[in-house]
Amino acid sequence: MAELIVALDVNNRAEAVEKVKAIGDSVGFYKIGLELFTAEGPDVVKAVKDLGKRVFLDLKFHDIPRTVERAVKSGGALGVDLMTIHSVGGKAMIRAAADAAAEFGEGGPKILAVTVLTSLDQGDLEDVGVMGRTPADQVAAMARFAVENGAHGLVCSPKEVGSLSSSLPAGTLFITPGVRPAGAAVGDQKRVATPADAVRDGATHLVVGRPILAAADPVAAARAIRLEMES
Ligand code: C5P
């Protein structure tokens, strides 16, 4: 069964705790990203863990292998469940992240690789030296590269998840943001899919922010999304 992760896109710990409490038992997994982590640091991770929730720490590490290895160990010590790295950090960096995670055993963090940021188009890729590959080609190549070098899963758009999940080994995790329940506001997302479509295409985890955080009744919004996932 795919899991629902709520993107805790707020900028302070008090608001983060208030949101997690308000959403209550209907969601057990939260994504803490750069904005909240940079503002509040590990304390906000501890606060969400203390409320009995799992944490996806989305800091997209991209550094030398030793630094990434040590950052993953810090995340593991905090008890985070999912962490992100950039696949373009290279083989040794991906391997260092996976090896550091493995030290925590089965319950340790799982390493997710970002392939190509969805904000980049072909021109942007050429600017950084990726020639002769469309963004879709680059996503497919980097996804395979990351998984072959030890990443447990990938962050991917709902439009990519179908082809990636059918071509990568069973057990690979596929985390998809850009999910919108039928009829919900799309906001600044350009390529969206419904929860049912994303799950049918192979997503193992859906990341949803505003449709739950900004809902008048976040509990009802989360339940409706879970129902759509189960359908
Ligand atoms: O509010 P919304 O559901 O659009 O939030 C989606 C979350 O997933 C945000 O935290 C956003 O930064 C993240 N994300 C995304 N698209 C990507 C990668 C991450 O929307 N390609």
PDB file of C-alpha atoms and ligand atoms in Angstrom:
ATOM      1  CA  MET A   1       0.000   0.000   0.000  1.00  0.00           C
ATOM      2  CA  ALA A   2       1.394   3.423  -0.960  1.00  0.00           C
ATOM      3  CA  GLU A   3       1.977   5.922   1.823  1.00  0.00           C
ATOM      4  CA  LEU A   4       0.861   9.513   2.121  1.00  0.00           C
ATOM      5  CA  ILE A   5       3.531  12.048   3.152  1.00  0.00           C
ATOM      6  CA  VAL A   6       2.509  15.606   3.962  1.00  0.00           C
ATOM      7  CA  ALA A   7       5.010  18.311   2.950  1.00  0.00           C
ATOM      8  CA  LEU A   8       5.407  20.435   6.063  1.00  0.00           C
ATOM      9  CA  ASP A   9       6.047  23.596   4.067  1.00  0.00           C
ATOM     10  CA  VAL A  10       5.962  26.130   6.906  1.00  0.00           C
ATOM     11  CA  ASN A  11       8.856  28.168   8.241  1.00  0.00           C
ATOM     12  CA  ASN A  12       8.746  27.685  11.982  1.00  0.00           C
ATOM     13  CA  ARG A  13       8.577  24.909  14.508  1.00  0.00           C
ATOM     14  CA  ALA A  14       5.458  26.159  16.318  1.00  0.00           C
ATOM     15  CA  GLU A  15       3.455  26.141  13.113  1.00  0.00           C
ATOM     16  CA  ALA A  16       4.882  22.758  12.114  1.00  0.00           C
ATOM     17  CA  VAL A  17       3.834  21.203  15.431  1.00  0.00           C
ATOM     18  CA  GLU A  18       0.423  22.858  15.246  1.00  0.00           C
ATOM     19  CA  LYS A  19      -0.162  21.438  11.739  1.00  0.00           C
ATOM     20  CA  VAL A  20       0.962  17.926  12.698  1.00  0.00           C
ATOM     21  CA  LYS A  21      -1.305  17.969  15.751  1.00  0.00           C
ATOM     22  CA  ALA A  22      -4.244  19.307  13.743  1.00  0.00           C
ATOM     23  CA  ILE A  23      -3.869  16.589  11.112  1.00  0.00           C
ATOM     24  CA  GLY A  24      -3.621  13.993  13.880  1.00  0.00           C
ATOM     25  CA  ASP A  25      -3.872  10.276  13.221  1.00  0.00           C
ATOM     26  CA  SER A  26      -4.879  10.638   9.611  1.00  0.00           C
ATOM     27  CA  VAL A  27      -1.227  11.145   8.520  1.00  0.00           C
ATOM     28  CA  GLY A  28       1.852   9.415   9.913  1.00  0.00           C
ATOM     29  CA  PHE A  29       4.611  10.761   7.663  1.00  0.00           C
ATOM     30  CA  TYR A  30       5.899  14.327   7.123  1.00  0.00           C
ATOM     31  CA  LYS A  31       8.429  15.905   4.771  1.00  0.00           C
ATOM     32  CA  ILE A  32      10.725  18.522   6.259  1.00  0.00           C
ATOM     33  CA  GLY A  33      12.490  20.521   3.574  1.00  0.00           C
ATOM     34  CA  LEU A  34      15.105  23.212   3.249  1.00  0.00           C
ATOM     35  CA  GLU A  35      12.983  26.124   4.421  1.00  0.00           C
ATOM     36  CA  LEU A  36      11.860  24.620   7.710  1.00  0.00           C
ATOM     37  CA  PHE A  37      15.138  22.827   8.431  1.00  0.00           C
ATOM     38  CA  THR A  38      17.224  25.932   7.755  1.00  0.00           C
ATOM     39  CA  ALA A  39      14.999  27.940  10.089  1.00  0.00           C
ATOM     40  CA  GLU A  40      14.695  25.459  12.933  1.00  0.00           C
ATOM     41  CA  GLY A  41      17.333  22.751  12.508  1.00  0.00           C
ATOM     42  CA  PRO A  42      17.253  19.265  14.051  1.00  0.00           C
ATOM     43  CA  ASP A  43      14.873  20.395  16.811  1.00  0.00           C
ATOM     44  CA  VAL A  44      11.989  20.446  14.392  1.00  0.00           C
ATOM     45  CA  VAL A  45      12.799  16.898  13.277  1.00  0.00           C
ATOM     46  CA  LYS A  46      12.819  15.818  16.936  1.00  0.00           C
ATOM     47  CA  ALA A  47       9.530  17.619  17.561  1.00  0.00           C
ATOM     48  CA  VAL A  48       7.807  15.794  14.695  1.00  0.00           C
ATOM     49  CA  LYS A  49       9.334  12.459  15.747  1.00  0.00           C
ATOM     50  CA  ASP A  50       8.172  13.098  19.338  1.00  0.00           C
ATOM     51  CA  LEU A  51       4.628  13.341  17.998  1.00  0.00           C
ATOM     52  CA  GLY A  52       5.053   9.752  16.799  1.00  0.00           C
ATOM     53  CA  LYS A  53       5.497  10.588  13.115  1.00  0.00           C
ATOM     54  CA  ARG A  54       7.983   9.422  10.523  1.00  0.00           C
ATOM     55  CA  VAL A  55      10.142  12.049   8.825  1.00  0.00           C
ATOM     56  CA  PHE A  56      11.312  12.485   5.251  1.00  0.00           C
ATOM     57  CA  LEU A  57      14.234  14.926   5.492  1.00  0.00           C
ATOM     58  CA  ASP A  58      14.428  16.487   2.047  1.00  0.00           C
ATOM     59  CA  LEU A  59      17.724  18.379   1.987  1.00  0.00           C
ATOM     60  CA  LYS A  60      18.991  17.035  -1.373  1.00  0.00           C
ATOM     61  CA  PHE A  61      22.616  16.478  -0.412  1.00  0.00           C
ATOM     62  CA  HIS A  62      25.236  17.076  -3.113  1.00  0.00           C
ATOM     63  CA  ASP A  63      28.781  17.213  -1.751  1.00  0.00           C
ATOM     64  CA  ILE A  64      31.935  15.130  -1.503  1.00  0.00           C
ATOM     65  CA  PRO A  65      31.296  11.524  -0.419  1.00  0.00           C
ATOM     66  CA  ARG A  66      32.711  11.905   3.092  1.00  0.00           C
ATOM     67  CA  THR A  67      30.545  14.930   3.856  1.00  0.00           C
ATOM     68  CA  VAL A  68      27.409  13.254   2.537  1.00  0.00           C
ATOM     69  CA  GLU A  69      28.220  10.085   4.460  1.00  0.00           C
ATOM     70  CA  ARG A  70      28.483  12.082   7.690  1.00  0.00           C
ATOM     71  CA  ALA A  71      25.317  14.057   6.982  1.00  0.00           C
ATOM     72  CA  VAL A  72      23.393  10.811   6.403  1.00  0.00           C
ATOM     73  CA  LYS A  73      24.733   9.508   9.710  1.00  0.00           C
ATOM     74  CA  SER A  74      23.498  12.666  11.416  1.00  0.00           C
ATOM     75  CA  GLY A  75      20.076  12.123   9.851  1.00  0.00           C
ATOM     76  CA  GLY A  76      20.051   8.487  10.888  1.00  0.00           C
ATOM     77  CA  ALA A  77      20.918   9.459  14.454  1.00  0.00           C
ATOM     78  CA  LEU A  78      17.931  11.824  14.440  1.00  0.00           C
ATOM     79  CA  GLY A  79      15.733   8.907  13.420  1.00  0.00           C
ATOM     80  CA  VAL A  80      14.737  10.189   9.980  1.00  0.00           C
ATOM     81  CA  ASP A  81      13.182   7.599   7.690  1.00  0.00           C
ATOM     82  CA  LEU A  82      13.847   9.024   4.213  1.00  0.00           C
ATOM     83  CA  MET A  83      16.576  11.405   2.990  1.00  0.00           C
ATOM     84  CA  THR A  84      17.410  12.850  -0.433  1.00  0.00           C
ATOM     85  CA  ILE A  85      20.609  13.212  -2.441  1.00  0.00           C
ATOM     86  CA  HIS A  86      21.315  14.481  -5.967  1.00  0.00           C
ATOM     87  CA  SER A  87      22.197  11.632  -8.324  1.00  0.00           C
ATOM     88  CA  VAL A  88      24.644  13.932 -10.167  1.00  0.00           C
ATOM     89  CA  GLY A  89      26.850  13.815  -7.059  1.00  0.00           C
ATOM     90  CA  GLY A  90      28.323  10.689  -8.623  1.00  0.00           C
ATOM     91  CA  LYS A  91      28.815   7.018  -7.865  1.00  0.00           C
ATOM     92  CA  ALA A  92      31.039   7.372  -4.818  1.00  0.00           C
ATOM     93  CA  MET A  93      28.711   9.915  -3.211  1.00  0.00           C
ATOM     94  CA  ILE A  94      25.603   7.775  -3.771  1.00  0.00           C
ATOM     95  CA  ARG A  95      27.411   4.716  -2.453  1.00  0.00           C
ATOM     96  CA  ALA A  96      28.673   6.642   0.608  1.00  0.00           C
ATOM     97  CA  ALA A  97      25.109   7.743   1.413  1.00  0.00           C
ATOM     98  CA  ALA A  98      23.744   4.206   1.045  1.00  0.00           C
ATOM     99  CA  ASP A  99      26.552   2.698   3.140  1.00  0.00           C
ATOM    100  CA  ALA A 100      26.030   5.276   5.900  1.00  0.00           C
ATOM    101  CA  ALA A 101      22.295   4.502   5.921  1.00  0.00           C
ATOM    102  CA  ALA A 102      22.999   0.756   6.069  1.00  0.00           C
ATOM    103  CA  GLU A 103      24.817   1.202   9.369  1.00  0.00           C
ATOM    104  CA  PHE A 104      21.433   1.895  10.993  1.00  0.00           C
ATOM    105  CA  GLY A 105      20.060  -1.484   9.868  1.00  0.00           C
ATOM    106  CA  GLU A 106      16.569  -2.205   8.581  1.00  0.00           C
ATOM    107  CA  GLY A 107      14.942   0.704  10.432  1.00  0.00           C
ATOM    108  CA  GLY A 108      17.546   3.210   9.227  1.00  0.00           C
ATOM    109  CA  PRO A 109      17.034   5.948   6.658  1.00  0.00           C
ATOM    110  CA  LYS A 110      16.337   5.091   3.037  1.00  0.00           C
ATOM    111  CA  ILE A 111      18.217   7.130   0.441  1.00  0.00           C
ATOM    112  CA  LEU A 112      16.218   8.714  -2.366  1.00  0.00           C
ATOM    113  CA  ALA A 113      17.915  10.192  -5.404  1.00  0.00           C
ATOM    114  CA  VAL A 114      16.771  13.242  -7.295  1.00  0.00           C
ATOM    115  CA  THR A 115      17.385  12.734 -11.020  1.00  0.00           C
ATOM    116  CA  VAL A 116      16.646  16.032 -12.809  1.00  0.00           C
ATOM    117  CA  LEU A 117      14.930  18.876 -10.978  1.00  0.00           C
ATOM    118  CA  THR A 118      11.506  19.388 -12.539  1.00  0.00           C
ATOM    119  CA  SER A 119      12.322  23.096 -12.814  1.00  0.00           C
ATOM    120  CA  LEU A 120      14.990  22.361 -15.473  1.00  0.00           C
ATOM    121  CA  ASP A 121      14.284  22.178 -19.198  1.00  0.00           C
ATOM    122  CA  GLN A 122      16.526  21.080 -22.053  1.00  0.00           C
ATOM    123  CA  GLY A 123      18.244  24.478 -22.289  1.00  0.00           C
ATOM    124  CA  ASP A 124      19.057  24.396 -18.585  1.00  0.00           C
ATOM    125  CA  LEU A 125      20.588  20.932 -18.975  1.00  0.00           C
ATOM    126  CA  GLU A 126      22.731  22.153 -21.886  1.00  0.00           C
ATOM    127  CA  ASP A 127      23.887  25.107 -19.760  1.00  0.00           C
ATOM    128  CA  VAL A 128      25.395  22.619 -17.312  1.00  0.00           C
ATOM    129  CA  GLY A 129      26.927  20.419 -19.989  1.00  0.00           C
ATOM    130  CA  VAL A 130      24.258  17.757 -20.549  1.00  0.00           C
ATOM    131  CA  MET A 131      24.157  17.592 -24.339  1.00  0.00           C
ATOM    132  CA  GLY A 132      22.056  15.460 -26.653  1.00  0.00           C
ATOM    133  CA  ARG A 133      19.679  14.178 -24.004  1.00  0.00           C
ATOM    134  CA  THR A 134      16.138  15.324 -23.380  1.00  0.00           C
ATOM    135  CA  PRO A 135      15.141  15.827 -19.738  1.00  0.00           C
ATOM    136  CA  ALA A 136      13.203  12.517 -19.984  1.00  0.00           C
ATOM    137  CA  ASP A 137      16.307  10.678 -21.273  1.00  0.00           C
ATOM    138  CA  GLN A 138      18.384  12.207 -18.510  1.00  0.00           C
ATOM    139  CA  VAL A 139      15.812  11.239 -15.858  1.00  0.00           C
ATOM    140  CA  ALA A 140      15.826   7.616 -17.068  1.00  0.00           C
ATOM    141  CA  ALA A 141      19.633   7.445 -17.213  1.00  0.00           C
ATOM    142  CA  MET A 142      20.171   9.053 -13.807  1.00  0.00           C
ATOM    143  CA  ALA A 143      17.466   6.918 -12.201  1.00  0.00           C
ATOM    144  CA  ARG A 144      19.167   3.717 -13.320  1.00  0.00           C
ATOM    145  CA  PHE A 145      22.584   5.092 -12.325  1.00  0.00           C
ATOM    146  CA  ALA A 146      21.382   6.018  -8.828  1.00  0.00           C
ATOM    147  CA  VAL A 147      19.668   2.686  -8.151  1.00  0.00           C
ATOM    148  CA  GLU A 148      22.608   0.680  -9.524  1.00  0.00           C
ATOM    149  CA  ASN A 149      24.865   2.512  -7.100  1.00  0.00           C
ATOM    150  CA  GLY A 150      22.800   1.870  -4.003  1.00  0.00           C
ATOM    151  CA  ALA A 151      19.979   4.421  -3.819  1.00  0.00           C
ATOM    152  CA  HIS A 152      16.840   2.845  -2.356  1.00  0.00           C
ATOM    153  CA  GLY A 153      14.514   4.958  -4.409  1.00  0.00           C
ATOM    154  CA  LEU A 154      13.837   8.039  -6.481  1.00  0.00           C
ATOM    155  CA  VAL A 155      11.958  11.267  -6.254  1.00  0.00           C
ATOM    156  CA  CYS A 156      10.069  11.540  -9.507  1.00  0.00           C
ATOM    157  CA  SER A 157       7.177  13.365 -11.101  1.00  0.00           C
ATOM    158  CA  PRO A 158       3.859  11.554 -11.528  1.00  0.00           C
ATOM    159  CA  LYS A 159       4.520  11.678 -15.277  1.00  0.00           C
ATOM    160  CA  GLU A 160       7.767   9.733 -14.909  1.00  0.00           C
ATOM    161  CA  VAL A 161       6.772   7.173 -12.319  1.00  0.00           C
ATOM    162  CA  GLY A 162       5.098   4.739 -14.718  1.00  0.00           C
ATOM    163  CA  SER A 163       8.082   4.238 -17.006  1.00  0.00           C
ATOM    164  CA  LEU A 164      10.594   4.234 -14.133  1.00  0.00           C
ATOM    165  CA  SER A 165       8.665   1.750 -12.005  1.00  0.00           C
ATOM    166  CA  SER A 166       8.338  -0.660 -14.906  1.00  0.00           C
ATOM    167  CA  SER A 167      12.047  -0.543 -15.765  1.00  0.00           C
ATOM    168  CA  LEU A 168      13.736  -0.583 -12.325  1.00  0.00           C
ATOM    169  CA  PRO A 169      14.072  -3.457  -9.851  1.00  0.00           C
ATOM    170  CA  ALA A 170      11.141  -4.465  -7.657  1.00  0.00           C
ATOM    171  CA  GLY A 171      11.455  -2.907  -4.226  1.00  0.00           C
ATOM    172  CA  THR A 172      12.672   0.463  -5.550  1.00  0.00           C
ATOM    173  CA  LEU A 173      10.848   3.321  -3.804  1.00  0.00           C
ATOM    174  CA  PHE A 174       9.111   5.955  -5.928  1.00  0.00           C
ATOM    175  CA  ILE A 175       8.222   9.182  -4.184  1.00  0.00           C
ATOM    176  CA  THR A 176       6.036  11.502  -6.217  1.00  0.00           C
ATOM    177  CA  PRO A 177       5.132  15.111  -5.455  1.00  0.00           C
ATOM    178  CA  GLY A 178       2.846  17.027  -7.828  1.00  0.00           C
ATOM    179  CA  VAL A 179      -0.201  15.096  -6.683  1.00  0.00           C
ATOM    180  CA  ARG A 180      -3.595  16.752  -6.744  1.00  0.00           C
ATOM    181  CA  PRO A 181      -6.922  15.174  -5.833  1.00  0.00           C
ATOM    182  CA  ALA A 182      -9.525  15.502  -8.580  1.00  0.00           C
ATOM    183  CA  GLY A 183     -10.855  19.073  -8.515  1.00  0.00           C
ATOM    184  CA  ALA A 184      -8.156  20.517  -6.195  1.00  0.00           C
ATOM    185  CA  ALA A 185      -6.241  23.738  -6.918  1.00  0.00           C
ATOM    186  CA  VAL A 186      -3.094  22.994  -8.896  1.00  0.00           C
ATOM    187  CA  GLY A 187      -1.151  26.059  -7.621  1.00  0.00           C
ATOM    188  CA  ASP A 188       2.257  26.396  -9.284  1.00  0.00           C
ATOM    189  CA  GLN A 189       2.538  22.690 -10.159  1.00  0.00           C
ATOM    190  CA  LYS A 190       2.643  22.208 -13.922  1.00  0.00           C
ATOM    191  CA  ARG A 191       2.336  18.455 -14.380  1.00  0.00           C
ATOM    192  CA  VAL A 192       0.035  16.891 -11.842  1.00  0.00           C
ATOM    193  CA  ALA A 193      -1.649  13.539 -11.378  1.00  0.00           C
ATOM    194  CA  THR A 194      -4.414  12.354  -9.088  1.00  0.00           C
ATOM    195  CA  PRO A 195      -3.540  10.142  -6.114  1.00  0.00           C
ATOM    196  CA  ALA A 196      -5.191   7.156  -7.810  1.00  0.00           C
ATOM    197  CA  ASP A 197      -3.188   7.654 -11.029  1.00  0.00           C
ATOM    198  CA  ALA A 198       0.125   8.030  -9.175  1.00  0.00           C
ATOM    199  CA  VAL A 199      -0.447   4.833  -7.166  1.00  0.00           C
ATOM    200  CA  ARG A 200      -1.612   2.899 -10.216  1.00  0.00           C
ATOM    201  CA  ASP A 201       1.572   3.974 -12.043  1.00  0.00           C
ATOM    202  CA  GLY A 202       3.781   2.583  -9.270  1.00  0.00           C
ATOM    203  CA  ALA A 203       4.320   5.378  -6.732  1.00  0.00           C
ATOM    204  CA  THR A 204       5.115   3.964  -3.292  1.00  0.00           C
ATOM    205  CA  HIS A 205       4.852   7.329  -1.498  1.00  0.00           C
ATOM    206  CA  LEU A 206       2.882  10.441  -2.450  1.00  0.00           C
ATOM    207  CA  VAL A 207       3.999  13.870  -1.226  1.00  0.00           C
ATOM    208  CA  VAL A 208       1.123  16.295  -0.830  1.00  0.00           C
ATOM    209  CA  GLY A 209       1.415  19.793   0.622  1.00  0.00           C
ATOM    210  CA  ARG A 210      -1.088  22.534   0.044  1.00  0.00           C
ATOM    211  CA  PRO A 211      -4.154  20.374  -0.698  1.00  0.00           C
ATOM    212  CA  ILE A 212      -3.920  19.222   2.954  1.00  0.00           C
ATOM    213  CA  LEU A 213      -2.062  22.043   4.758  1.00  0.00           C
ATOM    214  CA  ALA A 214      -4.235  24.793   3.296  1.00  0.00           C
ATOM    215  CA  ALA A 215      -7.531  22.906   3.519  1.00  0.00           C
ATOM    216  CA  ALA A 216     -10.259  24.261   5.790  1.00  0.00           C
ATOM    217  CA  ASP A 217     -10.490  20.720   7.190  1.00  0.00           C
ATOM    218  CA  PRO A 218      -7.047  19.097   6.819  1.00  0.00           C
ATOM    219  CA  VAL A 219      -8.189  15.826   8.413  1.00  0.00           C
ATOM    220  CA  ALA A 220     -10.989  15.428   5.880  1.00  0.00           C
ATOM    221  CA  ALA A 221      -8.632  16.410   3.041  1.00  0.00           C
ATOM    222  CA  ALA A 222      -6.071  13.787   4.101  1.00  0.00           C
ATOM    223  CA  ARG A 223      -8.748  11.109   4.457  1.00  0.00           C
ATOM    224  CA  ALA A 224     -10.148  11.900   1.019  1.00  0.00           C
ATOM    225  CA  ILE A 225      -6.677  11.538  -0.510  1.00  0.00           C
ATOM    226  CA  ARG A 226      -6.126   8.213   1.242  1.00  0.00           C
ATOM    227  CA  LEU A 227      -9.457   6.982  -0.091  1.00  0.00           C
ATOM    228  CA  GLU A 228      -8.424   8.028  -3.601  1.00  0.00           C
ATOM    229  CA  MET A 229      -5.100   6.205  -3.134  1.00  0.00           C
ATOM    230  CA  GLU A 230      -6.914   3.053  -2.072  1.00  0.00           C
ATOM    231  CA  SER A 231      -9.352   3.246  -4.976  1.00  0.00           C
TER     232      SER A 231
HETATM  233  O1  C5P B   1       1.959  21.967  -1.972  1.00  0.00           O
HETATM  234  P1  C5P B   1       2.435  20.896  -2.915  1.00  0.00           P
HETATM  235  O2  C5P B   1       1.579  19.639  -2.849  1.00  0.00           O
HETATM  236  O3  C5P B   1       2.613  21.395  -4.328  1.00  0.00           O
HETATM  237  O4  C5P B   1       3.871  20.501  -2.329  1.00  0.00           O
HETATM  238  C1  C5P B   1       4.700  19.596  -2.976  1.00  0.00           C
HETATM  239  C2  C5P B   1       5.986  19.427  -2.226  1.00  0.00           C
HETATM  240  O5  C5P B   1       6.859  18.597  -2.990  1.00  0.00           O
HETATM  241  C3  C5P B   1       6.740  20.718  -1.961  1.00  0.00           C
HETATM  242  O6  C5P B   1       7.437  20.563  -0.724  1.00  0.00           O
HETATM  243  C4  C5P B   1       7.722  20.793  -3.107  1.00  0.00           C
HETATM  244  O7  C5P B   1       8.886  21.482  -2.793  1.00  0.00           O
HETATM  245  C5  C5P B   1       8.034  19.312  -3.336  1.00  0.00           C
HETATM  246  N1  C5P B   1       8.485  19.012  -4.696  1.00  0.00           N
HETATM  247  C6  C5P B   1       7.735  19.269  -5.821  1.00  0.00           C
HETATM  248  N2  C5P B   1       8.195  18.973  -7.068  1.00  0.00           N
HETATM  249  C7  C5P B   1       9.397  18.438  -7.206  1.00  0.00           C
HETATM  250  C8  C5P B   1      10.172  18.156  -6.099  1.00  0.00           C
HETATM  251  C9  C5P B   1       9.684  18.462  -4.845  1.00  0.00           C
HETATM  252  O8  C5P B   1       6.625  19.761  -5.707  1.00  0.00           O
HETATM  253  N3  C5P B   1       9.815  18.125  -8.420  1.00  0.00           N
END
